[in-house]
Coordinates of C-alpha atoms in Angstrom, one line a residue:
M204 CA 95.7 193.8 222.4
P205 CA 93.9 193.8 219.2
L206 CA 97.0 194.1 216.5
L207 CA 96.4 197.5 215.0
S208 CA 97.7 199.0 218.2
Q209 CA 100.3 196.3 218.4
V210 CA 101.3 197.3 214.8
A211 CA 100.7 200.8 216.8
D212 CA 102.6 200.5 219.7
A213 CA 105.3 198.9 218.0
V214 CA 106.2 201.9 215.8
T215 CA 105.9 204.4 218.9
A216 CA 108.7 202.4 221.1
Y217 CA 110.5 201.8 217.7
N218 CA 110.6 205.5 217.5
R219 CA 111.2 206.1 220.8
H220 CA 114.8 202.8 220.5
V221 CA 115.6 205.4 217.8
A222 CA 116.0 208.2 220.1
A223 CA 117.6 206.2 222.3
E224 CA 120.2 204.7 220.2
T225 CA 120.8 208.6 219.0
D226 CA 121.5 209.8 222.5
R227 CA 123.3 206.2 223.4
A228 CA 125.6 206.9 219.6
R229 CA 126.8 210.6 221.5
R230 CA 127.3 209.0 224.6
D231 CA 128.4 206.0 224.4
P232 CA 132.2 206.0 222.2
V233 CA 132.1 201.8 222.0
F234 CA 128.5 202.5 220.4
A235 CA 129.6 205.3 218.6
A236 CA 132.8 203.2 217.0
E237 CA 130.4 199.9 215.6
L238 CA 128.7 202.8 214.0
G239 CA 131.2 204.3 212.2
Q240 CA 132.3 201.7 211.2
R241 CA 129.1 200.7 210.0
W242 CA 128.7 203.2 208.4
S243 CA 132.4 203.4 206.5
T244 CA 131.3 200.2 205.3
L245 CA 128.1 201.1 204.0
R246 CA 130.2 204.8 202.2
D247 CA 132.6 202.3 201.1
S248 CA 130.1 200.1 198.4
V249 CA 128.5 203.2 196.8
R250 CA 130.5 203.4 193.6
P251 CA 130.7 206.3 192.0
T252 CA 129.6 207.8 188.2
R253 CA 128.8 210.4 185.6
S254 CA 126.1 212.3 184.5
P255 CA 125.1 212.5 181.0
T256 CA 127.3 216.4 181.1
G257 CA 130.3 214.6 183.1
T258 CA 129.6 215.8 187.4
P259 CA 130.7 213.3 189.2
V260 CA 127.8 211.7 191.7
P261 CA 127.7 208.7 193.7
R262 CA 125.1 206.2 192.3
L263 CA 123.6 206.1 196.4
A264 CA 123.5 209.6 198.0
L265 CA 123.8 209.3 201.8
P266 CA 123.9 212.1 204.4
D267 CA 127.1 214.1 204.4
T268 CA 128.0 213.4 208.4
D269 CA 130.1 211.2 210.4
E270 CA 127.9 212.6 213.5
P271 CA 127.2 209.4 215.5
G272 CA 123.6 210.3 216.1
A273 CA 123.1 211.4 212.9
V274 CA 124.4 208.4 212.0
A275 CA 122.0 206.6 214.6
Q276 CA 119.5 208.2 213.3
Y277 CA 119.5 208.2 209.0
L278 CA 120.6 204.4 209.8
L279 CA 117.4 203.4 212.3
G280 CA 114.4 205.5 211.6
E281 CA 115.7 205.5 207.9
G282 CA 117.3 202.9 206.8
A283 CA 119.9 202.7 203.3
P284 CA 117.4 201.8 200.5
G285 CA 116.8 198.2 200.8
E286 CA 117.9 197.9 204.2
F287 CA 115.1 198.2 207.4
P288 CA 112.7 200.0 208.3
F289 CA 112.8 200.3 204.1
A290 CA 111.5 204.2 204.4
N291 CA 113.7 205.4 201.3
A292 CA 113.6 202.6 199.4
A293 CA 112.4 198.4 199.4
Y294 CA 115.8 198.0 197.4
R295 CA 119.2 198.8 197.1
E296 CA 118.9 200.6 193.7
M297 CA 116.4 201.2 191.5
Y298 CA 115.7 202.6 188.0
L299 CA 119.7 203.7 187.7
A300 CA 121.2 203.2 184.8
P301 CA 123.1 200.5 184.7
D302 CA 126.6 200.6 186.2
A303 CA 129.0 200.4 183.2
A304 CA 132.2 200.5 185.0
A305 CA 131.4 197.7 186.8
G306 CA 130.5 195.9 183.8
A307 CA 127.3 195.1 186.0
P308 CA 123.3 194.6 184.6
P309 CA 120.5 197.3 185.0
P310 CA 119.2 197.1 189.2
G311 CA 116.2 196.1 189.8
E312 CA 112.8 195.4 188.0
E313 CA 111.8 198.2 185.4
P314 CA 108.8 199.8 186.9
M315 CA 106.9 200.3 184.1
R316 CA 103.0 198.8 184.0
L317 CA 100.5 200.2 181.4
F318 CA 96.8 199.1 182.4
A319 CA 94.4 198.2 178.9
G320 CA 91.3 196.8 178.9
L321 CA 88.8 197.1 175.5
G322 CA 86.4 195.9 173.6
L323 CA 87.0 191.8 173.2
A324 CA 90.2 189.8 173.9
E325 CA 92.2 190.4 171.1
D326 CA 91.3 194.1 171.3
T327 CA 92.7 194.3 174.1
N328 CA 95.5 191.6 172.9
T329 CA 96.1 194.2 169.8
R330 CA 96.6 197.4 173.1
F331 CA 99.1 195.5 174.7
R332 CA 101.4 194.8 171.8
F333 CA 100.9 199.4 171.0
L334 CA 102.2 199.7 174.2
A335 CA 105.1 196.9 174.0
R336 CA 106.2 199.1 172.0
H337 CA 107.0 202.0 174.3
Q338 CA 107.9 200.4 177.3
P339 CA 111.4 198.2 178.0
S340 CA 110.3 194.9 179.4
L341 CA 106.6 192.8 179.0
R342 CA 103.9 194.2 181.4
L343 CA 100.5 193.6 180.6
S344 CA 98.4 194.5 183.2
T345 CA 94.5 194.5 182.2
A346 CA 91.6 195.7 183.2
F347 CA 88.0 194.6 182.7
D348 CA 84.7 195.4 181.8
G349 CA 81.8 195.9 184.4
P350 CA 80.5 192.4 183.2
T351 CA 83.5 190.4 184.1
L352 CA 84.0 192.3 187.6
Y353 CA 80.5 191.5 188.8
G354 CA 81.2 187.0 187.6
L355 CA 78.6 187.4 185.1
D356 CA 78.1 186.3 181.6
S357 CA 78.4 188.9 178.1
D358 CA 74.7 187.0 178.3
H359 CA 73.5 187.6 181.4
P360 CA 70.5 189.3 180.9
G361 CA 70.6 193.0 180.9
V362 CA 74.6 193.8 180.4
L363 CA 74.5 193.3 176.2
G364 CA 75.6 197.4 176.0
K365 CA 78.7 197.2 178.8
V366 CA 80.0 194.3 177.5
G367 CA 83.6 195.4 176.1
E368 CA 83.2 198.4 178.3
G369 CA 85.6 200.2 180.4
G370 CA 87.5 196.8 179.9
V371 CA 88.2 193.6 178.5
A372 CA 85.9 191.3 178.9
I373 CA 86.3 187.5 179.7
D374 CA 84.0 185.5 180.5
T375 CA 86.0 181.8 179.3
V376 CA 89.4 180.2 179.9
D377 CA 89.1 181.0 175.7
D378 CA 88.8 184.1 176.0
M379 CA 91.7 184.7 178.5
A380 CA 94.4 182.7 175.8
R381 CA 92.9 185.5 173.3
L382 CA 93.8 187.8 175.6
F383 CA 97.7 187.2 175.3
A384 CA 97.8 184.9 172.2
G385 CA 101.2 185.6 171.1
F386 CA 102.5 187.1 174.6
D387 CA 105.5 184.4 176.3
L388 CA 104.9 184.8 179.8
T389 CA 107.4 182.5 181.2
A390 CA 110.0 184.7 179.9
P391 CA 112.0 187.0 182.9
N392 CA 111.3 189.9 182.0
A393 CA 106.9 189.4 181.3
S394 CA 104.6 190.5 184.2
V395 CA 100.9 190.2 184.1
S396 CA 98.6 192.2 186.6
M397 CA 94.9 192.2 186.6
T398 CA 93.0 194.9 188.4
I399 CA 90.1 192.1 189.5
N400 CA 88.3 191.3 193.1
G401 CA 85.3 188.9 193.2
P402 CA 86.0 187.1 190.5
G403 CA 89.3 186.9 191.7
P404 CA 89.9 183.3 191.8
A405 CA 88.0 182.0 188.9
I406 CA 89.9 184.6 186.9
L407 CA 93.6 184.0 187.8
A408 CA 92.0 180.2 187.4
M409 CA 91.8 180.3 183.6
Y410 CA 95.1 182.4 183.0
V411 CA 96.4 179.5 184.9
A412 CA 94.8 177.1 183.0
A413 CA 95.5 179.4 179.1
A414 CA 99.3 179.4 179.9
R415 CA 99.2 175.3 181.0
R416 CA 98.1 175.2 177.0
R417 CA 100.6 177.5 175.6
F418 CA 103.3 176.7 178.1
G419 CA 102.9 173.6 179.3
E420 CA 102.1 172.2 183.0
D421 CA 105.2 173.4 184.1
C422 CA 104.8 177.0 183.6
V423 CA 103.9 177.9 186.7
V424 CA 106.8 178.4 188.9
K425 CA 107.6 180.9 186.3
L426 CA 104.5 183.0 185.8
R427 CA 104.9 186.2 187.5
G428 CA 102.5 189.2 187.9
T429 CA 99.7 190.2 190.0
I430 CA 96.2 189.3 191.1
Q431 CA 94.1 192.4 192.7
A432 CA 91.8 190.6 194.8
D433 CA 91.0 192.8 197.3
I434 CA 87.8 192.2 199.2
L435 CA 88.3 194.3 202.7
K436 CA 88.7 196.8 200.1
E437 CA 85.4 196.1 198.1
V438 CA 83.7 196.7 201.3
Q439 CA 84.8 199.3 202.4
A440 CA 84.7 201.6 198.7
Q441 CA 83.7 199.7 196.7
N442 CA 80.6 196.9 195.9
E443 CA 82.4 194.2 193.9
V444 CA 81.5 191.6 196.2
L445 CA 80.4 188.6 194.7
F446 CA 79.6 186.0 198.1
P447 CA 79.2 186.7 201.9
V448 CA 82.4 188.1 203.0
E449 CA 83.3 185.0 204.8
A450 CA 83.4 183.4 201.8
S451 CA 85.4 185.7 200.0
L452 CA 87.5 185.3 202.6
R453 CA 87.8 181.4 202.2
F454 CA 88.2 181.2 198.9
L455 CA 90.5 183.9 198.9
G456 CA 93.2 182.3 201.8
D457 CA 92.9 179.1 199.1
M458 CA 94.0 180.9 196.5
I459 CA 97.0 182.6 198.4
A460 CA 97.6 179.1 200.0
W461 CA 97.7 177.8 196.3
C462 CA 99.9 180.5 194.6
T463 CA 102.0 180.3 197.4
T464 CA 104.0 177.8 196.9
A465 CA 103.1 176.8 193.5
M466 CA 102.7 179.6 191.4
P467 CA 106.5 181.2 193.8
R468 CA 106.9 184.5 191.3
F469 CA 103.4 185.6 191.9
Y470 CA 101.8 187.7 194.0
P471 CA 98.4 186.5 194.3
I472 CA 97.3 189.8 196.0
S473 CA 98.2 193.1 195.9
I474 CA 96.1 195.5 199.4
S475 CA 94.8 197.7 197.1
G476 CA 94.2 201.6 198.4
Y477 CA 93.5 203.3 195.7
H478 CA 90.3 203.1 194.9
I479 CA 89.8 204.3 198.1
A480 CA 91.4 206.9 197.5
E481 CA 89.4 207.2 194.5
A482 CA 86.9 207.0 196.2
G483 CA 87.0 210.5 198.0
A484 CA 89.8 209.1 201.3
T485 CA 92.3 211.6 201.9
P486 CA 95.9 210.3 202.0
V487 CA 96.0 208.7 205.5
Q488 CA 93.0 207.3 204.8
Q489 CA 94.3 205.9 201.9
A490 CA 97.2 204.5 204.1
A491 CA 95.2 203.1 207.0
F492 CA 92.8 201.1 205.5
T493 CA 95.3 199.7 203.2
L494 CA 97.8 199.0 206.2
S495 CA 95.4 197.8 208.1
N496 CA 93.5 195.3 205.3
A497 CA 96.9 193.8 205.2
F498 CA 97.4 193.1 208.7
A499 CA 93.8 191.8 208.8
Y500 CA 95.2 189.6 206.0
V501 CA 98.0 188.4 207.6
E502 CA 96.1 188.2 211.4
M503 CA 94.0 185.6 209.2
L504 CA 96.3 183.2 207.2
R505 CA 97.8 183.0 210.5
A506 CA 94.8 181.3 211.7
R507 CA 94.2 178.9 208.4
G508 CA 97.7 177.8 209.3
L509 CA 99.5 179.4 206.4
D510 CA 103.7 180.1 207.3
V511 CA 103.3 184.3 207.2
N512 CA 107.2 184.0 206.4
A513 CA 106.2 181.6 203.7
F514 CA 103.1 184.5 202.2
G515 CA 104.5 187.8 203.4
P516 CA 106.8 187.9 201.2
R517 CA 104.2 187.4 198.4
L518 CA 102.0 189.7 199.6
S519 CA 101.8 193.3 197.2
F520 CA 100.9 196.9 198.1
F521 CA 99.0 199.4 195.6
L522 CA 98.4 203.2 195.8
D523 CA 97.2 206.0 194.6
C524 CA 99.4 208.9 193.9
G525 CA 97.3 212.4 193.8
L526 CA 98.8 216.0 194.1
D527 CA 97.7 216.6 198.0
V528 CA 101.4 216.9 199.9
E529 CA 101.2 213.9 202.0
Y530 CA 101.3 212.0 198.4
A531 CA 105.1 213.1 199.0
V532 CA 105.8 211.3 201.9
L533 CA 103.0 208.0 202.1
G534 CA 104.5 205.1 200.2
R535 CA 107.8 206.0 202.5
V536 CA 105.6 206.2 205.9
C537 CA 103.7 202.9 204.6
R538 CA 107.5 200.9 204.3
R539 CA 108.0 201.8 207.3
I540 CA 104.8 201.0 209.4
W541 CA 104.8 197.6 207.3
A542 CA 108.7 196.7 208.1
I543 CA 108.1 197.7 212.1
G544 CA 104.6 195.9 212.6
M545 CA 105.7 192.5 210.7
R546 CA 109.1 192.3 212.4
D547 CA 108.2 194.0 215.9
A548 CA 104.4 192.8 216.4
I549 CA 103.9 189.9 213.4
G550 CA 107.7 187.9 213.8
A551 CA 107.8 188.1 210.1
A552 CA 111.8 187.7 208.8
E553 CA 113.1 190.3 206.1
P554 CA 111.4 189.5 203.4
A555 CA 107.4 189.8 204.4
Q556 CA 109.4 193.0 206.4
R557 CA 109.7 193.9 202.7
L558 CA 106.5 196.0 201.8
K559 CA 106.3 196.2 197.3
L560 CA 103.7 198.9 195.8
H561 CA 103.1 199.6 192.8
T562 CA 101.5 203.3 192.4
Q563 CA 98.6 204.6 190.1
T564 CA 97.9 208.7 189.1
S565 CA 94.9 209.8 189.8
G566 CA 91.9 208.9 188.2
R567 CA 89.6 211.6 190.0
S568 CA 92.5 214.0 189.8
L569 CA 91.6 213.9 186.2
I570 CA 89.0 216.3 184.6
A571 CA 87.7 217.1 181.7
A572 CA 87.5 221.6 181.5
E573 CA 90.5 222.2 179.7
F574 CA 91.3 218.2 179.3
K575 CA 94.9 218.6 178.1
N576 CA 96.5 219.8 181.4
N577 CA 95.5 216.6 182.9
L578 CA 98.8 216.1 181.1
T579 CA 100.8 217.9 184.2
R580 CA 99.1 216.5 186.5
T581 CA 100.0 213.0 185.4
A582 CA 103.5 214.3 185.2
V583 CA 103.8 215.3 189.0
E584 CA 101.8 213.1 190.3
L585 CA 104.0 210.0 188.3
F586 CA 107.2 212.0 190.1
L587 CA 105.8 212.1 193.5
A588 CA 105.6 208.7 192.8
Y589 CA 109.8 207.9 192.4
L590 CA 109.9 210.5 194.6
N591 CA 108.6 207.3 196.7
A592 CA 110.9 204.4 195.7
T593 CA 107.6 202.8 194.0
N594 CA 108.4 199.1 192.8
S595 CA 106.1 200.1 189.6
C596 CA 104.3 202.8 188.0
H597 CA 100.6 202.9 185.6
S598 CA 100.8 206.5 184.0
N599 CA 96.4 208.2 183.4
S600 CA 96.3 209.6 180.3
A601 CA 94.9 213.0 179.9
D602 CA 91.1 211.9 177.9
E603 CA 89.9 209.6 180.6
P604 CA 87.4 212.2 182.0
F605 CA 85.8 211.1 178.5
T606 CA 86.7 207.3 177.2
T607 CA 88.5 204.8 177.6
P608 CA 92.1 206.1 177.0
T609 CA 92.6 206.5 173.0
E610 CA 96.3 205.2 171.8
E611 CA 97.1 209.0 171.0
Y612 CA 96.9 209.8 174.5
V613 CA 97.5 206.1 176.1
R614 CA 101.0 206.4 174.3
L615 CA 101.8 210.5 175.6
A616 CA 100.9 208.7 179.2
S617 CA 103.9 206.0 178.9
H618 CA 105.8 208.8 177.5
A619 CA 105.9 210.7 180.1
Q620 CA 107.2 207.7 182.7
S621 CA 110.1 207.4 180.1
I622 CA 110.9 211.1 180.3
L623 CA 111.5 211.0 183.4
L624 CA 113.1 207.6 184.2
E625 CA 115.3 207.5 180.7
E626 CA 115.1 210.9 179.3
S627 CA 115.6 213.3 182.5
G628 CA 118.4 212.2 185.3
L629 CA 116.5 212.8 188.3
F630 CA 116.2 208.6 189.3
R631 CA 118.7 207.6 186.6
H632 CA 121.6 208.3 188.4
T633 CA 121.7 208.7 191.9
M634 CA 119.4 206.7 194.0
N635 CA 117.8 209.0 196.7
L636 CA 118.4 212.3 195.3
F637 CA 115.6 213.9 196.7
A638 CA 115.9 212.1 200.6
G639 CA 115.7 213.6 203.3
A640 CA 114.7 217.3 203.0
P641 CA 113.8 218.8 206.9
G642 CA 110.1 219.8 205.6
L643 CA 109.1 215.9 204.2
K644 CA 110.9 214.7 207.4
A645 CA 108.1 216.9 209.3
L646 CA 106.1 215.6 207.4
E647 CA 106.4 212.1 207.2
R648 CA 106.5 212.1 211.1
A649 CA 102.9 214.1 210.9
V650 CA 101.3 211.5 208.4
E651 CA 102.5 208.3 210.9
Q652 CA 101.3 209.6 213.6
E653 CA 98.0 210.1 211.8
V654 CA 97.7 206.9 210.2
L655 CA 98.3 205.3 213.9
A656 CA 95.7 206.9 214.9
V657 CA 93.4 206.0 212.9
F658 CA 94.3 202.2 213.5
R659 CA 93.7 203.0 217.6
E660 CA 89.7 204.2 216.2
I661 CA 89.7 200.9 214.1
D662 CA 90.8 198.4 217.1
A663 CA 88.1 200.7 219.1
L664 CA 85.3 199.2 217.0
G665 CA 86.4 195.4 217.2
G666 CA 89.3 195.7 214.7
V667 CA 88.7 195.9 210.2
I668 CA 86.2 193.1 210.1
P669 CA 84.0 194.7 212.7
A670 CA 84.6 197.8 211.8
M671 CA 83.7 197.6 208.5
E672 CA 80.2 195.9 209.7
Q673 CA 80.0 198.6 211.0
R674 CA 80.0 200.5 208.1
Y675 CA 83.6 202.9 209.1
Q676 CA 85.4 203.3 206.9
R677 CA 82.8 203.9 204.3
S678 CA 81.3 206.6 206.3
R679 CA 85.1 208.1 206.5
I680 CA 85.4 208.0 202.6
Q681 CA 82.4 209.6 202.5
E682 CA 83.0 212.3 204.1
A683 CA 86.1 213.5 203.4
A684 CA 84.2 213.3 200.0
H685 CA 81.9 215.5 200.6
H686 CA 84.7 217.7 201.9
Y687 CA 86.6 217.6 198.8
E688 CA 83.7 218.4 196.9
Q689 CA 82.9 221.1 198.9
Q690 CA 86.6 222.5 198.8
V691 CA 85.9 222.1 194.6
N692 CA 83.0 224.4 195.0
S693 CA 83.9 227.1 197.2
G694 CA 87.3 227.5 195.3
A695 CA 89.2 226.8 198.5
R696 CA 91.0 223.8 196.8
A697 CA 92.3 224.8 193.4
I698 CA 91.5 223.0 190.7
I699 CA 93.1 224.7 187.2
G700 CA 90.9 225.0 184.4
L701 CA 88.0 224.0 186.7
N702 CA 87.3 226.8 188.7
R703 CA 90.2 228.9 188.7
Y704 CA 91.2 230.8 185.2
A705 CA 89.2 228.9 183.3
G706 CA 88.7 229.6 179.8
E707 CA 85.7 229.6 177.6
P708 CA 84.0 226.6 178.0
S709 CA 85.0 224.1 174.6
L710 CA 83.3 220.5 173.7
P711 CA 87.2 218.8 173.3
N712 CA 87.7 216.2 170.1
V713 CA 88.3 213.1 171.8
P714 CA 88.1 210.6 169.9
L715 CA 85.4 208.0 172.6
A716 CA 86.8 203.9 172.3
R717 CA 83.3 202.4 172.2
T718 CA 83.2 198.8 171.8
S719 CA 80.5 198.3 168.7
P720 CA 77.1 196.2 169.2
R721 CA 77.9 194.2 166.6
R722 CA 81.8 193.1 169.3
Q723 CA 79.2 192.3 171.1
R724 CA 77.1 190.0 169.7
L725 CA 80.2 188.4 168.4
Q726 CA 80.8 188.4 172.0
V727 CA 78.3 186.4 172.8
D728 CA 77.6 184.1 170.2
R729 CA 81.5 183.2 171.0
L730 CA 80.3 182.5 174.8
S731 CA 77.3 180.6 173.1
A732 CA 79.5 178.2 171.3
F733 CA 81.4 177.4 174.1
K734 CA 78.4 176.4 176.9
R735 CA 77.8 174.1 173.6
R736 CA 81.0 172.5 173.4
H737 CA 81.2 171.3 177.5
A738 CA 77.3 171.0 177.7
R739 CA 77.9 167.7 178.8
R740 CA 81.0 168.4 180.7
A741 CA 80.0 171.3 182.8
P742 CA 77.8 170.0 185.4
D743 CA 79.8 167.2 186.8
A744 CA 82.7 170.4 186.5
L745 CA 80.0 172.5 188.8
Q746 CA 79.0 169.7 191.4
R747 CA 82.5 169.0 192.0
L748 CA 83.1 172.6 192.5
E749 CA 80.0 173.0 194.9
N750 CA 80.8 169.9 197.1
V751 CA 83.9 171.8 197.1
A752 CA 82.8 174.9 198.3
R753 CA 80.8 172.4 200.7
T754 CA 84.1 171.4 202.5
P755 CA 85.7 173.4 204.6
Q756 CA 88.7 171.5 204.4
G757 CA 88.6 172.0 200.4
N758 CA 90.4 174.0 198.4
V759 CA 88.5 176.1 196.0
F760 CA 91.1 177.8 193.8
A761 CA 92.1 174.0 193.2
E762 CA 89.4 172.9 192.3
L763 CA 88.7 176.3 190.0
L764 CA 91.6 175.4 187.6
R765 CA 90.0 172.1 186.8
T766 CA 86.3 173.9 186.6
V767 CA 87.4 176.2 184.4
E768 CA 88.6 173.7 181.7
V769 CA 84.5 173.1 180.3
C770 CA 82.7 175.9 182.5
S771 CA 82.0 179.9 181.8
L772 CA 83.1 182.5 185.0
G773 CA 78.6 183.0 185.3
Q774 CA 78.6 179.7 186.0
I775 CA 81.1 179.3 188.4
T776 CA 79.6 182.8 189.7
A777 CA 76.0 181.0 189.9
C778 CA 76.6 177.7 191.5
L779 CA 79.2 179.6 193.9
Q780 CA 76.2 181.9 195.2
S781 CA 73.5 178.8 194.6
V782 CA 75.9 177.4 197.4
L783 CA 77.5 180.2 200.0
G784 CA 74.5 183.4 198.6
Q785 CA 75.1 187.1 197.7
Y786 CA 76.7 189.7 198.9
R787 CA 75.0 191.8 200.7
P788 CA 76.2 195.8 201.5
A789 CA 75.5 196.5 204.5
V790 CA 72.9 199.9 204.6

């Protein structure tokens, strides 16, 4: 049976199991006693705390019941935070203030992670320093400019005007060193993420090489963070793919295999629904396509002979959070389906069953008309993201409809998260303060069924890649995007300030963050100097890379770690495309 159908059947079977165990708890005194003992142990482990005004509250909210059926329904159907099937959270405590009475350190990771990228490497380095002053932990999340996203050098014909626009220009390992200069990348609280896909292996190789220069050969095991590198999503929703799909997946597999053993604190892929949603997908489609891609990666990596219990815990996920009601439960639904599928259809152990989630507020929901309303939109989306116990989160800036975020609005975006997590008490004192509402449960069940229905549609077309070759995912996304625009244009979907309660049109007073032609020329000059400096060694390095790429048993990522020392991103892309060809989208 195809894998997605196995997962769908596993979830359906698990739901029947929960219903049967709920019924058994009400009829079987022995089983009810066992559950009661487990329930008492869990409740007794919950420490009390107090709000700043003195109200006593528990650090973990549990259903106020001893009824055996209700206890079974909660423990088996949702799981306490950090327990299978992880609907409530991947970990027992997240976001909470330290338990001062117990003398305990802060629980879990600090979740704020703001995305930045503009101009040249030192310009983004300056923005990182600005953001670091507004975040409790060192989180360096990188956006790249268009040429870099397409694996092109800044001196490629016709791209000069795009250099440093909308993201940072990275051509060489020297640029990568400038990007993170002055930051201790090996610090326990440091984490670096990079939003790039087609050139992901070459860019990560530059990052590792730059880190080794500063911190020594042994630093690699300490490096934390993630790189997106989600090729399937790119084919389905964007087009930043450099090589044919089979070759792209081979490079990705090489990178994951290398990182799993040599870079054990790094997530070598962030399986992304964000760009699927930004391209127009509904929340259900976003969840279904993201999870189905993730299971396809698991199938591919197992076929290479990799152990799911080694690479499974290093898979991470990235979802969009908009204003549609489904976003109130999307993270919960995804964690539950992933956990059941990995355990019951794949046979993975518990660490690989935990879905680790990064969320970004919706860029698509930001509107140019009366753009300061975007502050409210992002605040609501942030609340929904944390309601879903996201492990990390980026909040968009209100001025993004016009420009790369300016300092004023990126600071407000950062402070929005701090207000929610540190100033308000909504997530600071009690874990699971909002879970369990009847409406949310009903919505959760409905979304889960819709996601499983999409799984079966994909399997009916032969699986994720055959469906992709038939443009199934892209066509469904385009249909949803068209329907959305029709709703906006007809007024059926309210967009405040645009099609409802609109004021007088006026031009916003927002400065534009642009890269000057002089700076763009400087990037090209630096690249030329790098190429001249390594002109004698580059041809041999590219030949070794080509030889490995032609050998199915070789690991391209391991060779890239050497290649990037003397070759630019564009040289590497051209070399590999000369061997394997270029990606050609289906039409």
